Coordinates of C-alpha atoms in Angstrom, one line a residue:
Chain A
X1 CA 11.2 135.3 179.4
X2 CA 9.8 136.3 176.6
X3 CA 7.2 136.9 173.6
X4 CA 9.0 137.0 170.1
X5 CA 7.0 138.9 167.4
X6 CA 6.8 136.9 164.2
X7 CA 4.6 138.9 162.2
X8 CA 3.8 142.5 163.0
X9 CA 0.7 143.4 161.4
X10 CA 0.4 147.2 160.0
X11 CA 0.8 148.8 163.6
X12 CA 0.8 146.7 166.9
X13 CA 1.7 149.0 169.3
X14 CA 2.1 148.4 173.5
X15 CA -0.5 150.2 175.5
X16 CA -1.6 150.3 179.0
X17 CA -2.3 152.9 181.5
X18 CA -2.8 156.1 179.6
X19 CA -0.7 159.4 180.1
X20 CA -3.2 161.3 181.7
X21 CA -2.4 164.8 183.3
X22 CA 0.3 166.4 180.8
X23 CA -2.1 168.0 178.1
X24 CA -1.2 171.3 179.3
X25 CA 2.4 170.3 178.0
X26 CA 0.8 169.5 174.5
X27 CA 0.9 165.4 175.8
X28 CA -2.3 163.3 174.7
X29 CA -3.6 161.2 176.5
X30 CA -2.8 157.9 174.4
X31 CA -3.3 154.2 175.6
X32 CA -5.7 151.7 174.2
X33 CA -8.4 153.5 171.7
X34 CA -10.7 151.0 173.1
X35 CA -9.9 150.7 176.4
X36 CA -13.1 148.9 177.1
X37 CA -11.8 145.7 175.0
X38 CA -8.4 146.2 176.6
X39 CA -9.9 145.8 180.2
X40 CA -12.0 143.0 179.2
X41 CA -9.0 140.8 178.0
X42 CA -6.9 141.9 180.8
X43 CA -9.9 140.6 183.2
X44 CA -9.6 137.3 181.3
X45 CA -5.7 137.0 182.4
X46 CA -6.2 138.4 186.3
X47 CA -4.8 141.6 185.4
X48 CA -5.8 145.0 186.5
X49 CA -7.7 147.0 183.9
X50 CA -5.0 148.9 182.5
X51 CA -1.9 146.8 182.4
X52 CA 0.2 146.8 179.6
X53 CA -0.9 144.6 176.3
X54 CA -1.0 144.7 173.0
X55 CA -3.0 146.7 170.4
X56 CA -3.2 144.9 167.1
X57 CA -4.6 147.4 164.4
X58 CA -6.2 145.0 161.6
X59 CA -4.6 142.3 162.6
X60 CA -2.3 140.3 160.7
X61 CA -0.1 139.8 163.7
X62 CA 1.6 136.8 164.9
X63 CA 4.3 135.8 168.1
X64 CA 5.5 132.8 169.7
X65 CA 5.9 132.5 173.4
X66 CA 8.9 131.0 175.0
X67 CA 7.2 130.2 178.9
X68 CA 4.2 129.0 179.8
X69 CA 1.7 131.6 180.2
X70 CA -2.4 132.7 179.9
X71 CA -3.1 135.3 177.3
X72 CA -6.7 136.5 175.9
X73 CA -7.7 138.4 173.1
X74 CA -10.8 140.9 172.7
X75 CA -12.0 143.6 170.2
X76 CA -12.5 143.5 166.9
X77 CA -13.1 139.7 165.7
X78 CA -10.4 138.5 163.6
X79 CA -10.0 134.6 164.0
X80 CA -7.4 133.6 166.8
X81 CA -5.4 130.8 165.7
X82 CA -3.0 128.8 168.4
X83 CA -0.3 126.7 166.9
X84 CA -2.3 126.8 163.4
X85 CA -5.8 125.6 165.1
X86 CA -8.8 128.0 165.7
X87 CA -9.9 129.5 169.2
X88 CA -12.0 131.6 170.7
X89 CA -11.7 135.5 171.6
X90 CA -13.1 136.3 175.0
X91 CA -11.8 133.3 176.8
X92 CA -8.5 132.4 178.9
X93 CA -6.1 130.4 176.7
X94 CA -3.4 128.5 177.8
X95 CA 0.2 128.4 176.0
X96 CA 2.6 126.3 176.6
X97 CA 6.6 127.5 175.3
X98 CA 7.2 127.4 172.0
X99 CA 3.6 128.0 171.0
X100 CA 2.7 130.5 168.5
X101 CA -0.9 132.8 168.1
X102 CA -2.0 134.6 165.3
X103 CA -4.5 137.0 164.7
X104 CA -5.9 137.2 161.3
X105 CA -7.5 140.6 160.1
X106 CA -11.3 141.2 160.9
X107 CA -13.7 142.0 159.2
X108 CA -15.1 144.6 161.4
X109 CA -14.1 146.5 163.6
X110 CA -10.1 147.9 163.9
X111 CA -8.1 146.9 167.1
X112 CA -7.6 143.5 168.5
X113 CA -6.6 143.5 172.1
X114 CA -4.1 140.8 173.4
X115 CA -3.4 140.3 177.0
X116 CA -1.0 138.3 178.4
X117 CA -1.2 137.0 182.4
X118 CA 1.5 139.9 184.6
X119 CA 1.5 142.1 181.5
X120 CA 4.6 143.5 179.0
X121 CA 7.0 145.3 180.0
X122 CA 7.6 149.1 178.5
X123 CA 9.2 152.0 178.4
X124 CA 7.6 154.7 180.8
X125 CA 7.6 158.2 180.1
X126 CA 5.7 160.9 181.9
X127 CA 4.0 158.3 184.0
X128 CA 2.6 156.1 181.6
X129 CA 4.1 153.0 179.3
X130 CA 1.6 153.7 176.4
X131 CA 2.8 154.3 173.3
X132 CA 2.8 157.6 171.5
X133 CA 3.9 157.1 168.4
X134 CA 4.7 160.7 167.2
X135 CA 6.6 161.6 169.7
X136 CA 8.4 158.2 170.2
X137 CA 6.9 158.1 173.9
X138 CA 6.8 154.7 175.9
X139 CA 5.9 151.4 174.8
X140 CA 8.5 149.4 172.9
X141 CA 11.1 152.3 172.3
X142 CA 8.5 154.5 171.3
X143 CA 7.6 152.7 168.4
X144 CA 5.3 150.2 166.0
X145 CA 6.2 146.3 167.1
X146 CA 8.3 144.7 164.1
X147 CA 9.0 141.0 163.5
X148 CA 11.8 139.8 165.2
X149 CA 11.2 142.1 168.3
X150 CA 11.5 140.6 172.1
X151 CA 9.3 141.4 174.7
X152 CA 9.4 140.8 178.0
X153 CA 6.8 139.0 179.9
X154 CA 6.8 140.3 183.3
X155 CA 4.9 137.6 185.4
X156 CA 3.6 134.7 183.0
X157 CA 1.6 132.4 184.9
X158 CA -1.4 130.4 184.3
X159 CA -4.5 132.3 185.2
X160 CA -7.6 130.7 186.2
X161 CA -10.0 129.4 183.1
X162 CA -12.9 132.4 182.2
X163 CA -14.8 133.8 179.7
X164 CA -16.5 137.0 179.0
X165 CA -20.4 137.6 179.9
X166 CA -22.2 137.4 176.5
X167 CA -24.1 140.6 177.6
X168 CA -21.0 142.6 178.6
X169 CA -19.1 141.3 174.9
X170 CA -19.1 144.5 172.5
X171 CA -20.8 143.8 169.1
X172 CA -19.3 145.2 165.8
X173 CA -20.7 146.2 162.9
X174 CA -20.4 149.0 159.8
X175 CA -22.6 151.1 161.5
X176 CA -22.0 153.0 164.7
X177 CA -24.2 155.4 167.1
X178 CA -22.2 157.8 168.9
X179 CA -23.9 159.5 171.9
X180 CA -22.7 163.3 172.1
X181 CA -23.2 166.4 173.6
X182 CA -23.3 169.8 171.5
X183 CA -19.7 171.4 171.4
X184 CA -18.5 174.5 172.3
X185 CA -19.5 176.3 169.3
X186 CA -22.0 174.1 167.7
X187 CA -24.0 178.0 167.9
X188 CA -21.6 178.4 164.5
X189 CA -23.3 175.7 162.2
X190 CA -26.1 176.9 160.0
X191 CA -29.2 176.4 161.7
X192 CA -29.5 173.6 158.6
X193 CA -26.1 172.2 159.3
X194 CA -26.8 171.9 163.2
X195 CA -29.9 169.7 162.2
X196 CA -27.9 167.4 159.4
X197 CA -25.2 167.1 162.2
X198 CA -27.1 165.0 164.6
X199 CA -29.4 163.1 161.6
X200 CA -26.7 162.5 158.6
X201 CA -24.7 159.5 158.2
X202 CA -21.5 160.4 158.2
X203 CA -18.7 158.5 156.6
X204 CA -15.0 157.1 158.0
X205 CA -12.6 158.0 155.2
X206 CA -9.2 156.0 154.7
X207 CA -7.6 159.3 156.7
X208 CA -8.0 157.2 159.9
X209 CA -5.3 156.7 162.9
X210 CA -5.3 157.1 166.7
X211 CA -4.9 161.0 166.6
X212 CA -8.5 160.5 164.9
X213 CA -10.8 160.2 161.9
X214 CA -12.2 162.6 159.2
X215 CA -15.7 162.3 158.0
X216 CA -17.1 162.4 154.8
X217 CA -20.5 163.9 154.6
X218 CA -22.4 167.1 152.4
X219 CA -20.2 169.8 154.0
X220 CA -21.5 171.7 157.0
X221 CA -21.9 174.9 157.1
X222 CA -20.3 177.4 159.8
X223 CA -20.6 180.9 159.8
X224 CA -17.2 181.1 161.7
X225 CA -14.3 183.1 159.7
X226 CA -11.6 180.5 159.9
X227 CA -9.8 182.5 162.4
X228 CA -11.1 181.1 165.8
X229 CA -8.3 181.0 168.5
X230 CA -6.8 178.0 169.8
X231 CA -9.2 176.4 172.2
X232 CA -8.0 173.1 174.4
X233 CA -9.6 169.7 172.7
X234 CA -10.0 166.0 174.0
X235 CA -10.7 162.5 172.4
X236 CA -14.1 162.5 171.4
X237 CA -14.2 166.3 170.5
X238 CA -15.8 166.5 166.9
X239 CA -13.8 169.3 164.9
X240 CA -15.4 171.1 162.3
X241 CA -13.1 172.8 159.7
X242 CA -13.8 175.3 156.9
X243 CA -14.0 172.9 154.2
X244 CA -17.6 171.4 156.3
X245 CA -16.1 167.7 156.6
X246 CA -15.4 166.8 160.6
X247 CA -13.0 165.5 162.1
X248 CA -13.3 163.2 165.3
X249 CA -10.7 163.2 167.7
X250 CA -8.9 160.0 169.0
X251 CA -6.4 159.1 171.9
X252 CA -3.8 160.4 170.6
X253 CA -5.4 163.6 169.1
X254 CA -3.7 167.3 169.7
X255 CA -4.6 169.0 172.7
X256 CA -5.8 172.5 171.1
X257 CA -7.2 173.3 168.3
X258 CA -8.3 176.5 166.0
X259 CA -11.2 174.4 164.4
X260 CA -14.9 174.9 165.9
X261 CA -15.8 172.2 168.0
X262 CA -19.6 171.2 167.1
X263 CA -19.8 167.6 169.2
X264 CA -18.8 166.0 172.0
X265 CA -18.7 162.5 172.4
X266 CA -19.9 161.1 175.4
X267 CA -17.4 159.6 177.5
X268 CA -19.5 156.2 177.9
X269 CA -19.2 155.7 174.0
X270 CA -15.3 156.9 173.6
X271 CA -14.4 153.4 173.4
X272 CA -16.1 153.1 170.1
X273 CA -14.0 155.4 168.5
X274 CA -11.2 153.1 168.5
X275 CA -12.9 150.2 166.2
X276 CA -14.4 152.4 163.7
X277 CA -12.7 151.7 160.1
X278 CA -12.5 153.4 156.8
X279 CA -16.1 153.2 155.1
X280 CA -17.9 152.8 158.2
X281 CA -20.9 154.5 158.7
X282 CA -21.3 156.8 161.9
X283 CA -24.2 158.3 163.4
X284 CA -24.2 161.4 166.2
X285 CA -27.2 161.1 168.8
X286 CA -27.8 164.1 170.7
X287 CA -27.5 163.9 174.5
X288 CA -27.7 166.5 177.1
X289 CA -24.5 166.8 179.1
X290 CA -26.6 165.1 182.5
X291 CA -28.3 162.6 179.9
X292 CA -24.9 161.6 179.1
X293 CA -23.7 161.1 182.6
X294 CA -26.3 159.1 184.2
X295 CA -25.6 156.6 180.6
X296 CA -22.0 156.5 181.9
X297 CA -22.6 155.7 185.0
X298 CA -24.9 152.8 183.7
X299 CA -22.8 151.4 181.4
X300 CA -19.7 151.5 184.2
X301 CA -21.9 150.0 186.9
X302 CA -22.5 147.0 184.2
X303 CA -18.6 147.0 183.5
X304 CA -17.4 147.3 186.8
X305 CA -19.5 144.1 188.3
X306 CA -17.1 142.4 186.3
X307 CA -13.8 144.2 185.7
X308 CA -14.2 145.4 189.2
X309 CA -12.7 148.7 188.3
X310 CA -14.0 151.7 186.1
X311 CA -12.6 151.4 182.7
X312 CA -14.5 154.4 180.8
Chain B
X1 CA -18.2 192.2 189.2
X2 CA -19.3 190.2 186.2
X3 CA -19.4 186.8 186.5
X4 CA -17.3 184.8 184.1
X5 CA -19.3 182.4 181.9
X6 CA -18.7 179.1 182.4
X7 CA -19.3 176.5 179.7
X8 CA -20.3 172.6 180.0
X9 CA -18.4 171.1 177.5
X10 CA -19.2 167.2 176.9
X11 CA -20.1 165.2 180.2
X12 CA -16.6 165.7 182.2
X13 CA -15.5 169.3 181.2
X14 CA -16.3 172.7 181.8
X15 CA -14.6 175.7 179.7
X16 CA -14.0 179.5 180.9
X17 CA -13.5 182.2 178.0
X18 CA -10.6 184.9 179.4
X19 CA -9.4 188.0 178.1
X20 CA -5.8 187.0 176.8
X21 CA -3.2 184.2 176.7
X22 CA -1.7 185.4 179.7
X23 CA -4.8 185.3 182.1
X24 CA -5.2 182.0 180.6
X25 CA -1.8 180.6 181.9
X26 CA -2.2 182.7 184.9
X27 CA -5.8 180.8 185.9
X28 CA -4.8 177.4 184.7
X29 CA -1.4 177.3 186.8
X30 CA -4.3 178.3 190.3
X31 CA -6.5 175.5 189.0
X32 CA -4.0 172.9 188.7
X33 CA -3.3 171.6 192.5
X34 CA -7.1 171.5 192.6
X35 CA -8.4 167.8 194.0
X36 CA -10.3 166.0 191.5
X37 CA -9.6 167.8 188.5
X38 CA -7.7 165.5 186.1
X39 CA -6.6 168.2 183.6
X40 CA -6.3 171.6 183.0
X41 CA -5.8 173.2 179.6
X42 CA -4.8 177.0 179.1
X43 CA -6.0 177.9 175.3
X44 CA -5.4 181.4 173.9
X45 CA -8.5 182.6 175.4
X46 CA -9.9 180.1 177.3
X47 CA -9.2 177.2 179.8
X48 CA -10.9 174.1 180.1
X49 CA -10.6 171.9 182.9
X50 CA -11.5 168.1 183.0
X51 CA -13.2 166.9 186.4
X52 CA -14.1 163.0 187.8
X53 CA -17.8 163.3 187.0
X54 CA -18.3 159.9 189.7
X55 CA -16.9 162.1 192.5
X56 CA -17.7 165.9 191.3
X57 CA -20.6 167.7 190.0
X58 CA -20.2 170.3 187.3
X59 CA -21.8 173.3 189.5
X60 CA -19.1 172.3 192.3
X61 CA -16.3 172.5 189.5
X62 CA -18.2 175.8 188.1
X63 CA -17.8 177.3 191.6
X64 CA -13.7 176.8 191.5
X65 CA -13.0 177.7 188.3
X66 CA -15.1 181.0 188.6
X67 CA -12.9 181.6 192.2
X68 CA -9.7 181.2 190.2
X69 CA -11.2 183.7 187.5
X70 CA -12.3 186.2 189.9
X71 CA -9.3 188.3 191.0
X72 CA -7.0 190.4 188.7
X73 CA -2.9 190.1 188.9
X74 CA -0.6 192.8 186.8
X75 CA 2.7 191.4 188.3
X76 CA 3.8 188.2 187.9
X77 CA 7.3 186.9 186.4
X78 CA 7.7 184.6 183.1
X79 CA 10.8 183.2 181.9
X80 CA 12.0 186.0 180.0
X81 CA 15.2 184.0 177.9
X82 CA 14.9 184.8 174.4
X83 CA 15.4 181.6 171.8
X84 CA 16.8 181.8 168.1
X85 CA 15.5 180.0 165.2
X86 CA 17.0 179.9 162.2
X87 CA 14.5 179.2 159.3
X88 CA 14.9 177.7 155.9
X89 CA 12.0 179.6 154.0
X90 CA 10.0 178.6 151.4
X91 CA 10.5 176.0 148.9
X92 CA 10.5 172.3 150.1
X93 CA 10.4 173.4 153.9
X94 CA 7.9 175.9 153.1
X95 CA 4.9 174.5 150.7
X96 CA 2.4 177.3 151.2
X97 CA 5.0 180.3 151.5
X98 CA 3.7 181.2 147.7
X99 CA 0.4 181.1 148.8
X100 CA 1.1 183.2 151.6
X101 CA 2.7 185.9 149.5
X102 CA -0.5 185.5 147.4
X103 CA -2.8 186.2 150.2
X104 CA -0.6 189.0 151.8
X105 CA 0.5 190.7 148.6
X106 CA 4.3 190.5 149.9
X107 CA 7.6 189.7 148.2
X108 CA 9.1 186.4 148.6
X109 CA 11.8 188.5 150.5
X110 CA 9.4 191.1 152.1
X111 CA 7.7 188.2 153.6
X112 CA 10.9 186.6 155.1
X113 CA 11.9 190.5 156.2
X114 CA 8.7 190.7 158.0
X115 CA 8.2 187.7 159.8
X116 CA 12.1 187.8 160.9
X117 CA 11.8 191.6 162.4
X118 CA 9.6 191.2 165.6
X119 CA 10.5 189.6 169.1
X120 CA 7.7 186.7 169.5
X121 CA 6.5 186.2 172.9
X122 CA 5.5 182.4 173.4
X123 CA 1.8 182.2 174.4
X124 CA 1.0 178.7 174.6
X125 CA 2.0 175.4 174.3
X126 CA -0.5 173.1 172.7
X127 CA -1.7 170.7 169.4
X128 CA 1.4 168.2 170.1
X129 CA 3.9 168.3 172.8
X130 CA 6.0 171.2 172.4
X131 CA 4.0 173.1 169.4
X132 CA 4.5 176.9 170.7
X133 CA 2.0 179.4 169.5
X134 CA 3.6 182.3 169.6
X135 CA 2.2 186.1 169.4
X136 CA 3.8 189.4 168.2
X137 CA 3.1 188.4 164.2
X138 CA 3.0 191.5 162.1
X139 CA -0.5 192.3 161.4
X140 CA 0.1 192.1 157.8
X141 CA 1.0 188.5 157.5
X142 CA -2.7 187.8 159.1
X143 CA -4.0 184.9 156.9
X144 CA -6.7 181.9 157.6
X145 CA -5.9 178.6 158.6
X146 CA -5.6 176.0 155.5
X147 CA -9.3 174.7 154.7
X148 CA -7.9 171.6 154.6
X149 CA -5.6 170.3 157.3
X150 CA -2.6 168.3 156.0
X151 CA -2.2 165.0 157.5
X152 CA 1.4 165.0 158.0
X153 CA 3.7 168.2 158.8
X154 CA 7.5 167.6 159.4
X155 CA 8.8 168.4 162.5
X156 CA 10.4 171.6 163.2
X157 CA 8.3 173.9 160.5
X158 CA 7.0 177.0 161.1
X159 CA 3.5 178.3 160.1
X160 CA 1.2 181.4 160.6
X161 CA -2.2 181.7 161.5
X162 CA -4.4 185.1 162.3
X163 CA -2.1 186.7 164.7
X164 CA 0.4 183.8 165.3
X165 CA 3.2 182.3 164.3
X166 CA 4.0 178.6 165.4
X167 CA 6.4 176.0 165.4
X168 CA 5.4 172.3 165.3
X169 CA 7.9 170.4 167.3
X170 CA 7.2 166.9 165.8
X171 CA 5.9 165.2 162.7
X172 CA 2.4 165.5 163.0
X173 CA -1.5 166.5 161.4
X174 CA -1.7 170.4 160.9
X175 CA -4.1 173.4 159.9
X176 CA -1.7 176.3 159.6
X177 CA -0.1 177.3 156.3
X178 CA 3.7 176.4 156.6
X179 CA 6.5 179.2 155.4
X180 CA 9.5 177.4 156.4
X181 CA 11.1 175.0 158.7
X182 CA 14.0 174.6 161.3
X183 CA 16.4 171.8 161.9
X184 CA 16.4 172.6 165.8
X185 CA 15.4 170.2 168.8
X186 CA 12.6 171.5 170.2
X187 CA 11.4 168.1 172.1
X188 CA 13.5 165.5 173.7
X189 CA 11.7 162.8 175.6
X190 CA 15.2 161.8 177.6
X191 CA 16.0 165.3 178.6
X192 CA 15.0 166.7 182.4
X193 CA 13.2 169.2 180.4
X194 CA 11.5 167.9 177.4
X195 CA 10.2 171.2 175.9
X196 CA 12.5 173.5 174.9
X197 CA 10.0 176.4 174.1
X198 CA 8.0 177.5 177.5
X199 CA 5.2 179.8 177.9
X200 CA 6.3 183.0 178.6
X201 CA 9.9 182.7 176.4
X202 CA 11.1 185.5 173.9
X203 CA 11.4 184.6 170.2
X204 CA 13.1 185.3 167.3
X205 CA 13.4 184.1 163.9
X206 CA 16.3 184.5 161.2
X207 CA 16.6 183.3 157.6
X208 CA 19.2 180.2 157.6

């Protein structure tokens, strides 16, 4: 029983449970760039938070289902159409055989998530079904979806009607404030640049993808010499190359790097990285690790009351 | 004994500075089966662990790291297989070859001769699947990273930075000046041993 891709959009991939525990082999985390939104979509169709769904980048995606199935969409708010009629996000939708569903390009945010009741079959690699494009791992033959692709629906069924409570629906804008801790090499920044890291407004450039975002700003100044030895890095690490314009690492980011680590995004805000689009403004809010952990606990409690599991 | 310095990294990681890549690999391998450590990654002179902050306090993880770092190991049996890598230097395969000649003051022939002479040792795998950081680079070939990293470097590209040479197993971004490229397959997702180059192996480059 299938879902047929009609239009694929610029990059739609299967994402689900991340590929954790392999960073020492150079294998990144992958999984949804915005795991909160995938979890919310899965909740609307009665799936576990990490069930494999579609990550749709900047909309333009449409498909046809060949069976009755419930679906839901969350994340970047591109208008949804079922058989041409507008439908709501954050709500269980019920499709009949032959129905088409489409997502328009969103005006804010980057990634829209489509979950289907009973999840989608994907190639498992190193313990995860998630797609890592650079190594063609997992997902649908390790690649982005194309028009004509046929995806296998594992257990299509009708899920109970529900909607995401309003207060749990993430808001979207063109300005983002990310809580972050000082990075291991924050001390390499000049005093003036260290101050500016926490007060300047950075702009996301067009060079952005699942590996990370390049941010534009009046270049920051480092006292180091460009020859730092490679250190382990993670999604949410903010690196500062010699040129002084930082790089914010995403879920597909490399596992080690030689640029100074000037900040680390608090775990509670990592999901926001997946929604920053070129041109958006970004600011960093300095937090101690313990204060970041408090925020993580609070946010997790709020969300897991609804999703019944931790997703951050 | 001096207590090793452990650094808090973000809200769910801790890092430890060590003397050299071999120490990093040894300490990392001791930590890898500890419960509640979700990632254990060796760098060139550091080890970073990620832990589950809902089940462990940072202080408890710090104690585990200090213990893992606290004894000497001068023995060890790494893998001593030697891999030969055929490299096409310069031109389209080595977009920074001329830059590196300028920075080092070496002619093209001298650069190739100096890069192919040593028997290198694989210090670390990281960055992307199968990327090998290799020690043993001729000190006269020490050059800095690119001020602006490239968004896309082709698989098999060979770069230099500081005291190491490195091989990019896959397409992807990178900040090292690139002097050449190999056509050999370095990562095979369908194989039982997907990564062809492992820490502890020896490598030699030859002009293709």
